[in-house]
CSV table of C-alpha atoms in Angstrom, one decimal:
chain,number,residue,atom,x,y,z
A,2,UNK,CA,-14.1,-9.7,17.4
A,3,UNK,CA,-17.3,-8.6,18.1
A,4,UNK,CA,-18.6,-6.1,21.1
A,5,UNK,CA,-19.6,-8.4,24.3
A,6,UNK,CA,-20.3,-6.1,27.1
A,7,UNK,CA,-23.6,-4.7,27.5
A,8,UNK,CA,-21.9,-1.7,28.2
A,9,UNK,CA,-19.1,-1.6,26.6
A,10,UNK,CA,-18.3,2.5,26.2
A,11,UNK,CA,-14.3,2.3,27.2
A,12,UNK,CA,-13.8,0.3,24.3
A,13,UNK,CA,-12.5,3.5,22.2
A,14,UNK,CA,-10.0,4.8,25.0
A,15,UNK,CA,-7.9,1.3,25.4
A,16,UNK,CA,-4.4,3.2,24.7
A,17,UNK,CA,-3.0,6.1,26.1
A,18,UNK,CA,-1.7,8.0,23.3
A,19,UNK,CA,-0.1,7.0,19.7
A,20,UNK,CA,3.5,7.5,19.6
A,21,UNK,CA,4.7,7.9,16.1
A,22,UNK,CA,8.7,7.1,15.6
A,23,UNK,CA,8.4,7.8,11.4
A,24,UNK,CA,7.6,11.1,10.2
A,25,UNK,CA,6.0,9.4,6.8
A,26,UNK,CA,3.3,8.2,9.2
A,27,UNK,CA,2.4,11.4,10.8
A,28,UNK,CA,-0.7,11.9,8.6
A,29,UNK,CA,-1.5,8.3,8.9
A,30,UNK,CA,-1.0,8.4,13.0
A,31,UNK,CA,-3.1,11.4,12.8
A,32,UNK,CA,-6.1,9.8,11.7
A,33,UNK,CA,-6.0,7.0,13.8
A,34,UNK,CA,-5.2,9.2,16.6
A,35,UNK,CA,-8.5,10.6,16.1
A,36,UNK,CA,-10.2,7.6,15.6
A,37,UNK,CA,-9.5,6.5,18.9
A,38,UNK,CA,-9.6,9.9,20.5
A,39,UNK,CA,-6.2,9.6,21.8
A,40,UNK,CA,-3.0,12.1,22.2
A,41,UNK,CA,-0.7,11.7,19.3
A,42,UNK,CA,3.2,12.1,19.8
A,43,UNK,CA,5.6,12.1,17.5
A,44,UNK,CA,9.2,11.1,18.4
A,45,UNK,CA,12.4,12.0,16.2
A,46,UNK,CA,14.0,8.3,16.0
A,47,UNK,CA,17.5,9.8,15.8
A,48,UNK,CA,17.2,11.3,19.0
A,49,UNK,CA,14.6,9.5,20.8
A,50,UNK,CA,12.8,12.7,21.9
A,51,UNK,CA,9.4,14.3,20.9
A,52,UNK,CA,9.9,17.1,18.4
A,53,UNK,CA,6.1,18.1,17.8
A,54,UNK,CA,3.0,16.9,19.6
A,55,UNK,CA,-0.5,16.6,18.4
A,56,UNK,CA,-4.2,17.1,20.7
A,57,UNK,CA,-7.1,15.2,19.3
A,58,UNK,CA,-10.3,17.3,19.7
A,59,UNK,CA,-12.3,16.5,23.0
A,60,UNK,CA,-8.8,16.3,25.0
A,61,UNK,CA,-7.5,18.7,27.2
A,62,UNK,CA,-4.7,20.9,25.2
A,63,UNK,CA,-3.1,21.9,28.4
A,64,UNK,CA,-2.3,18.8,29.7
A,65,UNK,CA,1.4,18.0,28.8
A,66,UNK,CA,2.6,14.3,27.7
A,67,UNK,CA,6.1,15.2,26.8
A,68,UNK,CA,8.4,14.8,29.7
A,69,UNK,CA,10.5,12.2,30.0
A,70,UNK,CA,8.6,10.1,32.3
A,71,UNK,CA,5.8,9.8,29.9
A,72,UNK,CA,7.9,8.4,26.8
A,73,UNK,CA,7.5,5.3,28.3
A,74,UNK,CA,4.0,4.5,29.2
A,75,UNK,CA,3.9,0.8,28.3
A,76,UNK,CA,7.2,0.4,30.3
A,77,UNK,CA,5.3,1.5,33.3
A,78,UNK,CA,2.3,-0.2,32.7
A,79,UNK,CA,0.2,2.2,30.4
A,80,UNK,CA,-1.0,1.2,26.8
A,81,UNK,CA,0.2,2.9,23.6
A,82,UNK,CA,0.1,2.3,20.3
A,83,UNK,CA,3.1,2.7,18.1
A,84,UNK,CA,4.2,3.6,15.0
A,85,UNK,CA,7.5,2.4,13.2
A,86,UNK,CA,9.3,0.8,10.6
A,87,UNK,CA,7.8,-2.4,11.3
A,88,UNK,CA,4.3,-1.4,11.4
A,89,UNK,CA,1.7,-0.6,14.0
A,90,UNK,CA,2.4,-2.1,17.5
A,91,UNK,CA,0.5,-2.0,20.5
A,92,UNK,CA,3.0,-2.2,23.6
A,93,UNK,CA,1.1,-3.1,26.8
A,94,UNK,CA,3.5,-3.1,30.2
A,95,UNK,CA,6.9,-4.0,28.5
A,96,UNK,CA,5.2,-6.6,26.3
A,97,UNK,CA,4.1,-5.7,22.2
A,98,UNK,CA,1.8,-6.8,20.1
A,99,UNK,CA,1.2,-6.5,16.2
A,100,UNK,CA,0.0,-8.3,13.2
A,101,UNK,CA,2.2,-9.8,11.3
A,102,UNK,CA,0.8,-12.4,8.4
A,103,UNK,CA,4.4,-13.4,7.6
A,104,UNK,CA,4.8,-15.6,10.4
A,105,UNK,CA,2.1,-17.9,8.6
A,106,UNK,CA,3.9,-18.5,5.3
A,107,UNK,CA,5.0,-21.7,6.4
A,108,UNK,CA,1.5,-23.1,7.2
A,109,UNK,CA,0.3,-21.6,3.8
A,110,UNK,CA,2.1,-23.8,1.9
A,111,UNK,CA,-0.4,-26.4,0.1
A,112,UNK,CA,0.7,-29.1,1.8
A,113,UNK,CA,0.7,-27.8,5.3
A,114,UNK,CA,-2.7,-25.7,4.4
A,115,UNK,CA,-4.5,-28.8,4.0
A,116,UNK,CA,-3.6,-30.6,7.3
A,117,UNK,CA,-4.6,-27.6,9.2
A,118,UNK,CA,-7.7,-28.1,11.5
A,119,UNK,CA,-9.4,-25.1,10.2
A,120,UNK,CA,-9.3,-25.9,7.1
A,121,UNK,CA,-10.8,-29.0,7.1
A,122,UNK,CA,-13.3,-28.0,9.0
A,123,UNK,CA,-13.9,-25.0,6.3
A,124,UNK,CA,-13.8,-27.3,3.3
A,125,UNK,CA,-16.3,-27.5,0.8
A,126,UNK,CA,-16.3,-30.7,-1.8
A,127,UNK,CA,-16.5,-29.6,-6.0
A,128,UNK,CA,-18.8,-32.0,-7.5
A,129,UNK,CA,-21.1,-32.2,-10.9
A,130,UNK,CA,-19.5,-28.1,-11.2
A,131,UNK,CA,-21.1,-26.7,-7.9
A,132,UNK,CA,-19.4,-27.1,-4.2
A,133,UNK,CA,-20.9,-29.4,-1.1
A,134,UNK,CA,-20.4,-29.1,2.3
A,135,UNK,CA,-17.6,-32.0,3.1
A,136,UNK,CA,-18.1,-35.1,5.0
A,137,UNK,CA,-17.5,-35.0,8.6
A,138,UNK,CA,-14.1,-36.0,9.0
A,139,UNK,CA,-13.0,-33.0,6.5
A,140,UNK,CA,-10.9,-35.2,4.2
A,141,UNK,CA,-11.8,-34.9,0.5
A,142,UNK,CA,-11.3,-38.2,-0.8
A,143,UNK,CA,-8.7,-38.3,-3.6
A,144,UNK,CA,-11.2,-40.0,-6.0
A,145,UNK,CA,-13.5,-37.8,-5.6
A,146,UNK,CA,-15.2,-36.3,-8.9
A,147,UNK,CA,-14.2,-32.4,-9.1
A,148,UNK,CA,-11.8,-32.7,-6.6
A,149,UNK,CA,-9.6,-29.3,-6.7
A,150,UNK,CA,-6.3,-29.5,-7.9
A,151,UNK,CA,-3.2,-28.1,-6.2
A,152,UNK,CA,-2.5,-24.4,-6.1
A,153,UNK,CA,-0.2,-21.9,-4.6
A,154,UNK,CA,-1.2,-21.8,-1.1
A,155,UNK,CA,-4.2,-22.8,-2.0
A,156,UNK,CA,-5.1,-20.4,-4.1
A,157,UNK,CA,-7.3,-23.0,-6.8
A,158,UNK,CA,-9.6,-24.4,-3.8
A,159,UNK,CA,-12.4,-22.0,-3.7
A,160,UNK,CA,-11.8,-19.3,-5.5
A,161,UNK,CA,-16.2,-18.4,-6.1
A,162,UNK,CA,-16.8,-19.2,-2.6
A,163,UNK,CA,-17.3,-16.5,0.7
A,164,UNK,CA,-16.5,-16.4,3.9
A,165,UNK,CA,-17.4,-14.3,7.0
A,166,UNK,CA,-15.0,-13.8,9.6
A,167,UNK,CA,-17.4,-12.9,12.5
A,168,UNK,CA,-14.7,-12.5,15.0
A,169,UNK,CA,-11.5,-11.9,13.0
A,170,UNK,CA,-9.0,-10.3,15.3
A,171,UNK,CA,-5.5,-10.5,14.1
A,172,UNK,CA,-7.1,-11.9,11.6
A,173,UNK,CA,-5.0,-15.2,11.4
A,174,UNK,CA,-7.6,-17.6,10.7
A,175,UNK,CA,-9.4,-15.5,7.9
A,176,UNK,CA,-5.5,-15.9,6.3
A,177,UNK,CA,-6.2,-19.2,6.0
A,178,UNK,CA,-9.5,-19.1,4.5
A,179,UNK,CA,-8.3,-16.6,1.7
A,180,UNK,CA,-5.3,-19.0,1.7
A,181,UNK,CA,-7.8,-21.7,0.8
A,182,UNK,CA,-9.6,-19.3,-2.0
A,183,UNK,CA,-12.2,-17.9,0.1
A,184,UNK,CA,-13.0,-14.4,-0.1
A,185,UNK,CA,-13.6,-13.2,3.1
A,186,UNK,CA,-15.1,-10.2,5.3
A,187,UNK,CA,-13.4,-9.4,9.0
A,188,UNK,CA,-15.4,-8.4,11.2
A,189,UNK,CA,-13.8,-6.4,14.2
A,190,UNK,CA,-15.6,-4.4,16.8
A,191,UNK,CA,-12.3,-2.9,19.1
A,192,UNK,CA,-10.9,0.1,17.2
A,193,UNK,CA,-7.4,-0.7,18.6
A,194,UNK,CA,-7.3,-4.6,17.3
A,195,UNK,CA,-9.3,-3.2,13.7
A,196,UNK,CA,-6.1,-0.5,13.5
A,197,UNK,CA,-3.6,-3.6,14.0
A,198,UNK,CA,-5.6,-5.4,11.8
A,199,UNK,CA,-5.5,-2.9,9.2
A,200,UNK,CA,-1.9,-2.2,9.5
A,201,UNK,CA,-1.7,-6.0,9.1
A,202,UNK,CA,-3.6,-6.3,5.8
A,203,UNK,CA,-1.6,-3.1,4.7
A,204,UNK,CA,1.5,-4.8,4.9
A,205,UNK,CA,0.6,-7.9,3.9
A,206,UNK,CA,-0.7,-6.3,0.5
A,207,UNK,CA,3.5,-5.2,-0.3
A,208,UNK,CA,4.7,-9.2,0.0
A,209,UNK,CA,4.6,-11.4,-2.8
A,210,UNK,CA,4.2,-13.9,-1.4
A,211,UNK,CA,0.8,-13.1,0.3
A,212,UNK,CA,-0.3,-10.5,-1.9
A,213,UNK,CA,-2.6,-12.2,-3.8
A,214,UNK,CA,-4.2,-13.7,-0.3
A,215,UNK,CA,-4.1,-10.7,1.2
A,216,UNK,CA,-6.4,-9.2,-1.8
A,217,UNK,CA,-9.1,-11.3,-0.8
A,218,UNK,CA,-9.4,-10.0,2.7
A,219,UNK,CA,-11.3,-7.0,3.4
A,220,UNK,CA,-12.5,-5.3,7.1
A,221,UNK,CA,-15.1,-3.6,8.5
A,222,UNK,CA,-15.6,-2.2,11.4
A,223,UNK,CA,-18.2,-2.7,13.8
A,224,UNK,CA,-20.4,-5.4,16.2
A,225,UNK,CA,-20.8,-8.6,14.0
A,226,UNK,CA,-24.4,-9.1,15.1
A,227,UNK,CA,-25.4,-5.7,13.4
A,228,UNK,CA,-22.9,-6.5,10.1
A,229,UNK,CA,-24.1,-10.1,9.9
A,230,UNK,CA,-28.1,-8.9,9.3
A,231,UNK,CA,-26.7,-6.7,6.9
A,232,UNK,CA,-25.3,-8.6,4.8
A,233,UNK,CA,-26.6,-8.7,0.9
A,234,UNK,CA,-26.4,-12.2,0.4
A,235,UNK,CA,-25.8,-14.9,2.7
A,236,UNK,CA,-22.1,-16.2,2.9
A,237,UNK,CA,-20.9,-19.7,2.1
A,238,UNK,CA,-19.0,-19.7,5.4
A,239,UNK,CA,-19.0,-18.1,8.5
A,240,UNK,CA,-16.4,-18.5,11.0
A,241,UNK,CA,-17.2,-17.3,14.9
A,242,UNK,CA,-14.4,-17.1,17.3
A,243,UNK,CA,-15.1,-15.6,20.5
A,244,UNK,CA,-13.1,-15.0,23.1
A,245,UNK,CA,-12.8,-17.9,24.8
A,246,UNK,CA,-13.5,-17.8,28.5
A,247,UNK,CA,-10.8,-17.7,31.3
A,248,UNK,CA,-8.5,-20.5,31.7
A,249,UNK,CA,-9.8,-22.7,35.0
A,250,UNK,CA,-6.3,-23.5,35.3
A,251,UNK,CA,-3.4,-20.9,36.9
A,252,UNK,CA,-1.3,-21.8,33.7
A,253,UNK,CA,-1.2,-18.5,31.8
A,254,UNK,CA,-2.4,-17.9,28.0
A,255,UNK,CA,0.5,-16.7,25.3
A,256,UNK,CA,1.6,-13.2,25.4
A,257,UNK,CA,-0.6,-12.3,23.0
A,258,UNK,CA,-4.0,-13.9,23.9
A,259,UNK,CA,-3.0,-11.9,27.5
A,260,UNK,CA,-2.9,-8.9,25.2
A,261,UNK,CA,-6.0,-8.8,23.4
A,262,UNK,CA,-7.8,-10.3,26.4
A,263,UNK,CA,-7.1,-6.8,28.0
A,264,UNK,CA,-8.8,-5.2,24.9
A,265,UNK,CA,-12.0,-7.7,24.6
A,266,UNK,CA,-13.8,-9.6,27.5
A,267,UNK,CA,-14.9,-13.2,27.1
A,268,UNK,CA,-17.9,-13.0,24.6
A,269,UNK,CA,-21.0,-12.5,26.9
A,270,UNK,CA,-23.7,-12.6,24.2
A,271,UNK,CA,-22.8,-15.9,23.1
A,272,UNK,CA,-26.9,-16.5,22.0
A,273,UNK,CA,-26.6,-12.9,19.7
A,274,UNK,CA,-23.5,-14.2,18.3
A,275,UNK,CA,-24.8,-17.7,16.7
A,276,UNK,CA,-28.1,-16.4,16.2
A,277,UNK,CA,-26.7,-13.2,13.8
A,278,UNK,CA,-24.6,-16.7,12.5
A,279,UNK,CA,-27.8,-18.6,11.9
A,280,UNK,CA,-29.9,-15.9,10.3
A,281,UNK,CA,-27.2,-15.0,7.7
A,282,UNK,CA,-28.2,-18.2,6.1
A,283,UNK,CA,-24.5,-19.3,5.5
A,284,UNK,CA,-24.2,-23.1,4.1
A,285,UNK,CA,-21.8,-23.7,6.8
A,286,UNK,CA,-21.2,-22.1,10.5
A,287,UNK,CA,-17.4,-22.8,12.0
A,288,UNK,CA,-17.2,-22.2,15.4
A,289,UNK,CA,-13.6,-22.0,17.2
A,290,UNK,CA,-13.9,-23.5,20.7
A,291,UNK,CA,-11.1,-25.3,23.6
A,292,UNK,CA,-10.6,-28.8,22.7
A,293,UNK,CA,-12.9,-29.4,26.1
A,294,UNK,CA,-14.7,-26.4,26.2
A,295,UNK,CA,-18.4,-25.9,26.0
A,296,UNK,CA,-20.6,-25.3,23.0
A,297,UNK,CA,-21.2,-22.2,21.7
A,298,UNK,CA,-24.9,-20.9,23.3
A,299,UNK,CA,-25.4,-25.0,24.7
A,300,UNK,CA,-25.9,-25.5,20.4
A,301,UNK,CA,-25.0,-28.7,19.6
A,302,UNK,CA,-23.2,-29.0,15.8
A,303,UNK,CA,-23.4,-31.1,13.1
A,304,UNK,CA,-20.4,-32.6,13.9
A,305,UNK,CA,-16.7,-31.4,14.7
A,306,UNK,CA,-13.1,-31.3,14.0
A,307,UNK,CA,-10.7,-31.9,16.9
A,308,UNK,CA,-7.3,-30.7,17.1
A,309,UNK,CA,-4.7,-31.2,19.9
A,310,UNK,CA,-5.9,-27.6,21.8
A,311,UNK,CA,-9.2,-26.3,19.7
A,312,UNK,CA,-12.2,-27.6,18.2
A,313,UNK,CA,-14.0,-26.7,15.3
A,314,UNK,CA,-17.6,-26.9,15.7
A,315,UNK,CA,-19.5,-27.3,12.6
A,316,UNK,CA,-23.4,-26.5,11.7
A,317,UNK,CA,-24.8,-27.4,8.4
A,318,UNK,CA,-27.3,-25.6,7.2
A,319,UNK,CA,-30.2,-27.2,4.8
A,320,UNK,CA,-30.7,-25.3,1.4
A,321,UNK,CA,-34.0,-24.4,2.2
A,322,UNK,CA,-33.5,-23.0,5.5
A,323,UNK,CA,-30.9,-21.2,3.9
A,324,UNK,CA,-33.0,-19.5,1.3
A,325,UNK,CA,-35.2,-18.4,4.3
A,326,UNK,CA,-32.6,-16.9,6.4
A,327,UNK,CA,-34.2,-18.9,9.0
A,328,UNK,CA,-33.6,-20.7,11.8
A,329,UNK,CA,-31.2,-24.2,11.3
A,330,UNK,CA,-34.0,-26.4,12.7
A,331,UNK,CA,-31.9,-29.3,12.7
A,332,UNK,CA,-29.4,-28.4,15.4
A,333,UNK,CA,-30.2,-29.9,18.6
A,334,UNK,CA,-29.8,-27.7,21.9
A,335,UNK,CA,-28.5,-29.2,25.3
C-alpha cells in the first residue's frame, strides 16, 4: 500500500515491541526491530518468560518491558509483532494477523485461476507471437489464434509479461498475477505490512507448490508514487488497490481488513495514485474498487469487470501514449 496521509510520520511506530518466541530468529527479529525502531523481546517458548531483552537505539534503556503485565500487550489492546514457528504475526487486541499464501492454493489451480475476477480483468490475449490487451468481458475466446495453453497454476500464461503491484499489501492479489505468469513488483509503504509481507514471500519460497510463483514476486519498499516514476521501463500491468474508504454501513469489515485498516488510512491522494499509474506508461491500469463504490480520482475506465463484492476497473492505454509516458487522453473524467 502506498503512504496516504499528508503527514503520515507514526507510520514507523505502529507496534509496541517485537516479541521473538524462536531463538533462530533472534538475529532476524533484531533487524526488523530496528527497522521499525521498536523494543525487541525475546521469550523462552518452554517457559513462556523473557530470558534476554534487546533496546533499539533512540529508545530509552531504562524503561523496563519485562514484567508480567507487559507479556501481553495485544491482549490488552497494544500492537506487537511476533515471531514463531509459523512465521511473523502481528497480534492487535486479542486478534492476529499474518501472511500466509497457502490459503490460496486452492484458487491457484488452473481451473479456478481463470474464473477469478482479477484475472480476467488482468488478462492479456497472445496473437501473431506478441500479447493484446483482452476484450472487455475478459474471456479469451477458445478459438482464438495463440491462445495460451494450460499450465500449472498458470504458470504458461504470461510468462514475458510485468506487472506492478502499486498497492500490494498481503500481497494476495500480486499471487495471482505471478500465478497467471506475470512477474511482478510490490509495492508497500507501512514497514509493519512490508515485514509481514516479507515473511510471507519468505515462506512461500520453502513450498512446492508455490515456489515457483513465489519466485516471481519481488518487494520494495516505499510510497508507490515515488517507485512508479522510477521505474526503468514501463510495466505491462499495474494493479492499484487502495484502501477502500469506510464502510457507510455499521456491518463490520473481516478481521483482517479491521487490521490493516488500523495500520493504513483510506487512500487520500487518490489523483497522485492514478496519475504515478498513468505516467508509468503501463498497457493496462487495474484498479480494485466496491462493487458500488466510486471511481478512482472521478476517472472513468475503459471498461470493467464486476464481481459479486469488488470491481475491477480497467484503463487501456494507446501505444503511443505509452511510448510517451504521457497522459491516457482517452479516459473520460466525471
Amino acid at each position: 500500500m502506498m503512504k496516504v496521509n499528508g503527514d503520515n510520520r507514526d507510520n514507523r511506530k505502529t507496534c509496541d515491541k517485537i516479541i521473538c518466541e524462536e531463538e533462530r530468529y533472534i538475529k532476524e527479529a533484531k533487524t526488523l526491530a530496528e527497522h521499525l525502531c521498536v523494543p525487541l523481546e525475546w521469550r523462552s517458548p518452554e517457559h513462556n518468560q523473557t530470558t534476554e531483552n534487546f533496546r533499539t537505539p533512540g529508545h530509552d534503556r531504562s524503561e523496563e518491558c519485562g514484567t508480567p503485565e507487559r507479556h501481553r500487550p495485544a491482549e490488552n489492546g497494544g500492537t506487537v509483532l511476533r515471531f514463531g514457528r509459523q512465521g511473523l504475526c502481528l497480534e492487535v487486541g486479542g486478534q492476529s494477523l499474518r501472511g500466509d499464501f497457502t490459503k490460496l492454493l486452492p484458487r491457484l489451480r488452473p481451473s479456478a485461476l481463470r474464473r477469478e475476477t482479477l484475472v480476467r480483468a488482468a488478462r492479456f490475449r497472445r496473437t501473431c507471437g506478441r500479447y493484446e490487451t483482452c476484450n472487455e468481458t475478459g474471456d479469451l475466446d477458445a478459438s482464438a489464434p495463440g491462445k495460451p495453453a494450460e499450465g500449472d497454476c498458470g504458470r504458461s500464461l504470461f510468462p514475458q509479461l510485468t506487472a506492478v503491484d502499486a498497492t500490494a499489501g498481503l500481497g494476495e492479489d500480486s499471487l495471482l498475477l505471478a500465478a497467471m505468469g506475470f512477474h511482478v513488483q510490490l509495492c508497500e509503504y507501512n514497514p509493519v505490512i512490508a515485514a509481514l509481507l516479507r515473511d510471507a514471500l519468505r515462506r512461500a519460497a520453502e513450498i512446492p507448490e508455490i515456489e515457483e510463483i513465489a519466485g516471481r514476486m519481488r518487494l520494495i519498499e516505499g510510497d508507490s508514487r515515488t517507485l512508479l516514476r522510477e521505474l526503468t521501463e514501463p510495466p505491462d500491468l499495474i494493479l492499484l488497490d487502495p484502501m477502500f474508504p469506510e464502510r457507510r454501513k455499521n456491518a463490520l469489515s473481516k478481521k483482517k481488513l479491521q487490521l490493516l485498516q488500523r495500520l493504513e488510512q483510506p487512500c487520500e491522494d487518490e489523483s497522485g495514485l492514478l496519475r504515478a499509474a498513468l505516467d508509468a506508461g503501463p498497457r493496462k491500469i487495474v484498479i480494485k474498487r466496491p462493487v458500488r463504490g466510486d471511481f478512482l480520482a472521478g476517472c472513468r475506465p475503459g471498461y470493467s469487470i464486476t464481481g459479486k463484492l469488488i470491481r475491477y476497473d480497467c484503463l487501456v492505454l494507446p501505444e503511443h501514449e505509452r511510448m510517451n509516458r504521457g497522459e491516457c487522453n482517452h479516459v473520460e473524467h466525471e
